[in-house]
């Protein structure tokens, strides 16, 4: 059974840039995931402009933190790394047949993916800050006045005439018009 093993003593010194890159990487994942989950859940609730602004600022923070993960390129992980020096010495002594092992870091697919993530976080922030929240149509109640008139003709037949006067739609969710809408519905019931 294998487990994690610490670096040999005095071979690797984890400096401030390395620790900062680790912390910013974790913060980016946590803040980005929570904000994205919050935006997905809010899809089923009403979203206001202030909520989208807050999400946009959180995405902008993720953009900044993702950029700060590139501090790793200027840390002891890439320069003065004892494990890298041990590995390159082992390679030079032909203990391994892997090939050339560089003594410092270069930008590879992980760094390019991090730069792409910076751009994506920035685009998500701009979308959240600039896009207007969707507007739903207000729920309305419309009252009608219906009048029935019964007239008796000269020959004794009765004619019933129906007259419908349509009312004005009243938004239900408007606090000032709720009482008016309830009164209009009550009048129709009478």
XYZ file of C-alpha atoms in Angstrom:
190
model
C 0.000 0.000 0.000
C 1.443 3.356 -1.043
C 0.848 6.685 0.596
C 1.989 10.270 0.169
C 5.631 10.881 0.953
C 7.073 14.242 1.917
C 9.937 15.752 -0.041
C 13.342 14.852 1.408
C 14.495 17.314 4.068
C 16.094 20.497 2.694
C 15.529 19.418 -0.927
C 12.511 21.634 -1.626
C 11.721 24.958 0.013
C 8.129 25.974 -0.616
C 8.420 29.750 -0.945
C 5.783 32.490 -0.801
C 5.046 32.444 -4.544
C 4.464 28.689 -4.454
C 2.125 28.939 -1.439
C 0.310 31.891 -3.014
C -0.222 29.985 -6.263
C -1.668 27.061 -4.296
C -3.995 29.337 -2.308
C -5.202 31.283 -5.356
C -5.825 28.040 -7.225
C -8.023 26.730 -4.403
C -9.847 30.060 -4.027
C -10.570 30.193 -7.755
C -12.137 26.750 -7.715
C -14.195 27.377 -4.563
C -15.457 30.868 -5.458
C -16.080 29.969 -9.104
C -17.970 26.784 -8.276
C -20.121 28.436 -5.602
C -20.934 31.416 -7.844
C -21.804 29.170 -10.778
C -23.995 26.978 -8.546
C -25.664 30.134 -7.209
C -26.376 31.337 -10.750
C -27.844 27.962 -11.763
C -30.105 27.869 -8.685
C -31.160 31.470 -9.278
C -32.360 30.476 -12.732
C -35.466 29.098 -11.012
C -35.846 32.189 -8.819
C -36.182 35.798 -9.812
C -32.848 37.369 -10.658
C -32.305 41.079 -10.215
C -29.620 43.327 -11.622
C -27.887 43.526 -8.236
C -27.550 39.740 -8.085
C -25.992 39.635 -11.545
C -23.604 42.456 -10.581
C -22.520 40.522 -7.516
C -21.942 37.382 -9.598
C -19.991 39.437 -12.147
C -17.715 40.774 -9.415
C -17.156 37.245 -8.106
C -16.254 36.052 -11.615
C -13.868 39.008 -11.943
C -12.278 37.952 -8.659
C -11.886 34.434 -10.086
C -10.218 35.958 -13.155
C -7.712 37.760 -10.922
C -7.058 34.703 -8.757
C -6.611 32.482 -11.829
C -4.003 34.922 -13.125
C -2.203 34.853 -9.789
C -1.803 31.077 -10.025
C 0.866 31.817 -12.640
C 3.071 32.956 -9.720
C 4.137 29.311 -9.704
C 6.319 30.050 -12.729
C 8.464 32.367 -10.557
C 8.645 30.139 -7.475
C 11.001 27.512 -6.087
C 8.884 24.902 -7.854
C 10.503 26.135 -11.080
C 13.792 27.624 -9.860
C 16.173 26.149 -7.255
C 14.064 23.001 -6.836
C 16.141 20.325 -5.152
C 13.982 17.509 -6.527
C 14.511 18.775 -10.075
C 18.241 18.911 -9.481
C 18.244 15.371 -8.038
C 16.250 14.081 -10.994
C 18.464 15.818 -13.557
C 21.571 14.408 -11.819
C 20.052 10.931 -11.964
C 19.284 11.440 -15.655
C 22.836 12.619 -16.350
C 24.204 9.508 -14.637
C 21.961 7.362 -16.877
C 19.998 6.002 -13.939
C 16.836 6.640 -15.964
C 16.422 6.507 -19.712
C 13.801 9.250 -19.954
C 15.894 11.800 -21.820
C 16.565 15.495 -21.282
C 15.104 17.029 -18.124
C 14.991 20.855 -17.975
C 16.249 22.609 -14.852
C 13.505 25.286 -14.884
C 9.834 25.512 -15.858
C 8.555 26.573 -19.237
C 5.027 27.452 -20.328
C 3.328 24.260 -21.456
C -0.254 23.064 -21.847
C -1.104 23.679 -18.167
C 0.012 27.307 -18.349
C -1.848 27.828 -21.616
C -4.985 26.288 -20.092
C -4.615 28.679 -17.155
C -4.439 31.649 -19.543
C -7.522 30.348 -21.352
C -9.307 30.069 -17.981
C -8.401 33.704 -17.232
C -10.076 34.757 -20.469
C -13.153 32.605 -19.792
C -13.546 33.979 -16.232
C -13.269 37.509 -17.661
C -15.932 36.798 -20.317
C -18.235 35.321 -17.666
C -17.762 38.449 -15.548
C -18.519 40.764 -18.467
C -21.606 38.750 -19.398
C -22.932 38.902 -15.835
C -22.210 42.631 -15.546
C -23.547 43.733 -18.939
C -26.532 41.458 -19.607
C -29.917 42.585 -18.354
C -31.847 40.035 -16.295
C -34.817 38.445 -18.040
C -38.111 40.216 -17.482
C -41.268 38.199 -17.025
C -44.708 39.450 -17.937
C -46.702 40.501 -14.871
C -49.600 38.314 -13.828
C -52.814 40.236 -14.385
C -56.454 39.947 -13.461
C -59.018 41.370 -15.860
C -62.594 42.036 -14.865
C -65.549 42.062 -17.252
C -68.966 43.642 -16.846
C -71.650 41.409 -18.300
C -75.199 42.765 -18.660
C -78.163 40.605 -19.643
C -81.231 42.396 -21.002
C -84.515 40.569 -21.419
C -86.971 42.248 -23.798
C -90.458 41.076 -24.693
C -91.338 41.643 -28.331
C -94.768 42.678 -29.619
C -95.573 39.115 -30.663
C -94.844 37.854 -27.106
C -91.409 36.339 -27.712
C -88.626 37.164 -25.329
C -85.145 38.135 -26.532
C -82.147 38.019 -24.203
C -79.292 40.343 -25.115
C -75.822 39.945 -23.636
C -73.507 42.965 -23.436
C -69.858 42.420 -22.352
C -67.675 45.362 -21.385
C -64.058 44.307 -20.955
C -62.112 45.827 -18.091
C -58.486 46.909 -17.856
C -55.856 44.290 -16.893
C -54.608 44.898 -13.346
C -51.165 43.477 -12.332
C -51.543 41.153 -9.365
C -47.989 41.557 -8.065
C -48.275 45.367 -7.838
C -48.978 46.272 -4.194
C -51.087 49.318 -5.009
C -53.246 47.496 -7.525
C -53.764 44.296 -5.540
C -56.606 45.785 -3.531
C -58.166 47.176 -6.725
C -57.922 43.762 -8.409
C -59.471 42.041 -5.387
C -62.287 44.600 -5.289
C -62.931 44.108 -9.011
C -63.130 40.347 -8.552
C -65.425 40.754 -5.541
C -67.763 43.030 -7.533
C -68.004 40.401 -10.228
C -68.955 37.776 -7.659
C -71.838 39.918 -6.404
